[in-house]
Each structure stands twice: as C-alpha cells, then as structure tokens.
C-alpha cells in the first residue's frame, strides 16, 4: 500500500533560520503530493502541492519539489517566522481512488 | 480552493448518546467525501470514503454500524457516531473531492469537529 514517511519532530528553530522537513513516499502509480499545515485546534490547510514529477509547489515562501527518482517531496523555507509555528503534514493522493495517505506530522516551533 | 464547512465545530455528549456531524461543500459539488479521525498529536486516519448516492466504503477496523455515514447529496455528508463512548472522543475531519475523467486530485478539508464523550 501507499505510505508517507516524514521527518520526526519536534523541530525548533530561531526566527529567520532555514527550514527543511524531509518527506519520502511509497506509492503505486503516479500520486499527487501535498503539504498541509495545521494550527492548534484547527483543520488542515493546503500549503502547497505538486501533481507530477519535477513540479515545484510553492506558497508563502515554502517550496517543495516532486522528485520521482528519490520518491521525495521535502519542504523548505529560507527564513521562518514565529507565525510559521504549526504542525506540517506531508501527504499523497492516489489520483485513481481519491484516497489520501498522510505522514505522521512534524511539529515546528519558531522562537523569536 | 473550495470551501468545506463542518457543524458543529465542537460537541460534548453523554456516553450512550448519538452525535451527528455534518460536512458541507459550500461552493463545490463533491462526488466523494472522506471522513478522518485524528487523535491528539497524531496524524489523520481515514475512516471511510463516501460517494454521493451510494454506501460508504469503510477502512479496515472501522465499525460501520458505529460510524454511520450518509452522503445524500453532492454538497452534504453526515457522520453519526452511535452510542458514543469516551474512547470515541476525537477530532473528526471531513474532506471533499471530485474526479475529473476518473482522476482525483486535490481534497478540500473542513475545519474539523471536536467530539468529547463524557
């Protein structure tokens, strides 16, 4: 079956530091890949997505590139802010069945 | 993206009662809706896939008689937790999606419903 493995947290960074959260996946076929962000007590918000190999998703300074050869979709941001503190989930969607598989989530805390 | 709402946003009930959670796709016709459960500090676990006008497909280990799902229209799916017990306390999240030429892409998530069973 499909699976998503993401870097264990928690991750604590100082403001303006560089962020990388690793994500690798196992899937049959050609899934779409996503990063979601969840703030305390809230649902998931789509951060960025990529639907095919070599696509780069980007939003609010975050980026991730769909790497089929390494089955990875690592999340990066050049300079994090305190407001980026949240839980980040990597996910893939089986485009034939519509089902999504989520990683375990990585908690990011950014300190001023 | 599409807007998905859930009602209620939180609910507290007594053990043994049933609770209904609504998931509405406000500006989007969702042929498929998904129901997830999330325990504190954990990831989302898919409970069931709900297609409009047909019976839901439940994931292994999810009791279909306990978690009743109805998807009567393209904009509304409901999850009823029957005879709730404290172990059913959780954060329930729905999402909506549709397929274009048999291909699904993005899911749109609701804000979640916090259920606490006393």
Short mmCIF file of C-alpha atoms in Angstrom, two decimals, chain A:
data_model
loop_
_atom_site.label_atom_id
_atom_site.label_comp_id
_atom_site.label_asym_id
_atom_site.label_seq_id
_atom_site.Cartn_x
_atom_site.Cartn_y
_atom_site.Cartn_z
CA UNK A 1 0.00 0.00 0.00
CA UNK A 2 0.88 3.66 -0.10
CA UNK A 3 2.86 5.22 2.70
CA UNK A 4 4.40 8.56 3.64
CA UNK A 5 7.36 8.99 5.94
CA UNK A 6 8.27 12.40 7.20
CA UNK A 7 10.95 13.71 9.46
CA UNK A 8 10.23 13.22 13.11
CA UNK A 9 9.82 16.27 15.24
CA UNK A 10 9.58 18.37 17.06
CA UNK A 11 11.69 20.89 15.20
CA UNK A 12 12.67 24.08 16.98
CA UNK A 13 14.26 26.93 15.07
CA UNK A 14 15.11 30.55 15.64
CA UNK A 15 13.38 33.20 13.57
CA UNK A 16 14.93 33.66 10.11
CA UNK A 17 16.53 30.21 10.17
CA UNK A 18 16.36 27.84 7.19
CA UNK A 19 13.78 25.09 7.38
CA UNK A 20 13.80 21.63 5.84
CA UNK A 21 11.27 18.94 6.66
CA UNK A 22 12.00 15.71 4.85
CA UNK A 23 9.26 13.63 3.29
CA UNK A 24 9.54 10.42 1.31
CA UNK A 25 6.79 8.28 -0.06
CA UNK A 26 5.96 4.84 -1.39
CA UNK A 27 3.17 4.57 -3.91
CA UNK A 28 1.98 2.69 -6.93
CA UNK A 29 1.21 4.75 -9.96
CA UNK A 30 1.58 8.50 -10.07
CA UNK A 31 0.25 10.17 -6.96
CA UNK A 32 -0.16 13.86 -6.34
CA UNK A 33 1.84 15.20 -3.41
CA UNK A 34 0.83 17.76 -0.84
CA UNK A 35 1.99 19.65 2.22
CA UNK A 36 -0.67 20.69 4.70
CA UNK A 37 -0.37 22.88 7.76
CA UNK A 38 -2.45 22.57 10.91
CA UNK A 39 -2.65 25.21 13.61
CA UNK A 40 -3.78 24.23 17.12
CA UNK A 41 -7.44 23.29 17.29
CA UNK A 42 -8.00 23.77 13.57
CA UNK A 43 -8.39 21.65 10.47
CA UNK A 44 -5.88 21.23 7.69
CA UNK A 45 -4.93 23.98 5.31
CA UNK A 46 -3.31 23.22 1.99
CA UNK A 47 0.15 24.76 1.91
CA UNK A 48 1.33 23.61 -1.50
CA UNK A 49 1.02 20.77 -3.96
CA UNK A 50 2.64 19.12 -6.96
CA UNK A 51 0.88 16.80 -9.34
CA UNK A 52 3.69 15.35 -11.42
CA UNK A 53 7.40 14.64 -11.36
CA UNK A 54 9.70 17.68 -11.26
CA UNK A 55 6.82 20.02 -10.41
CA UNK A 56 7.65 22.56 -7.74
CA UNK A 57 4.91 23.68 -5.41
CA UNK A 58 5.35 26.99 -3.63
CA UNK A 59 3.36 29.23 -1.33
CA UNK A 60 4.14 31.84 1.35
CA UNK A 61 7.87 31.28 0.94
CA UNK A 62 7.59 27.49 1.29
CA UNK A 63 8.71 25.23 -1.54
CA UNK A 64 8.78 21.52 -2.33
CA UNK A 65 9.78 19.67 -5.48
CA UNK A 66 8.28 16.36 -6.58
CA UNK A 67 11.29 14.07 -7.04
CA UNK A 68 10.24 10.80 -8.57
CA UNK A 69 13.75 9.37 -8.69
CA UNK A 70 14.18 9.73 -4.92
CA UNK A 71 10.44 9.48 -4.12
CA UNK A 72 10.72 12.62 -2.06
CA UNK A 73 8.87 15.89 -1.51
CA UNK A 74 10.93 17.80 1.03
CA UNK A 75 9.52 21.06 2.39
CA UNK A 76 11.84 24.07 2.57
CA UNK A 77 11.66 27.70 3.60
CA UNK A 78 14.55 30.10 3.53
CA UNK A 79 13.60 32.21 6.54
CA UNK A 80 11.00 31.06 9.02
CA UNK A 81 8.84 33.33 11.16
CA UNK A 82 7.24 32.81 14.55
CA UNK A 83 3.88 32.62 12.78
CA UNK A 84 5.07 29.51 10.91
CA UNK A 85 4.86 27.53 14.15
CA UNK A 86 2.41 24.71 13.44
CA UNK A 87 2.20 21.03 12.56
CA UNK A 88 3.11 20.17 8.98
CA UNK A 89 1.78 17.08 7.22
CA UNK A 90 3.11 15.56 4.04
CA UNK A 91 0.53 13.61 2.08
CA UNK A 92 -0.05 11.83 -1.19
CA UNK A 93 -3.29 11.28 -3.05
CA UNK A 94 -3.97 8.26 -5.17
CA UNK A 95 -5.45 10.01 -8.17
CA UNK A 96 -7.42 6.91 -9.20
CA UNK A 97 -9.16 6.24 -5.88
CA UNK A 98 -9.03 9.74 -4.42
CA UNK A 99 -7.71 8.46 -1.09
CA UNK A 100 -5.01 10.36 0.72
CA UNK A 101 -2.24 8.96 2.89
CA UNK A 102 -0.66 11.22 5.49
CA UNK A 103 2.67 11.29 7.21
CA UNK A 104 2.76 11.47 10.99
CA UNK A 105 3.20 15.23 11.04
CA UNK A 106 6.13 17.37 12.14
CA UNK A 107 5.69 20.00 14.81
CA UNK A 108 7.61 23.18 14.09
CA UNK A 109 8.24 25.79 16.76
CA UNK A 110 9.91 29.03 15.76
CA UNK A 111 11.33 31.14 18.58
CA UNK A 112 11.87 34.89 18.33
#
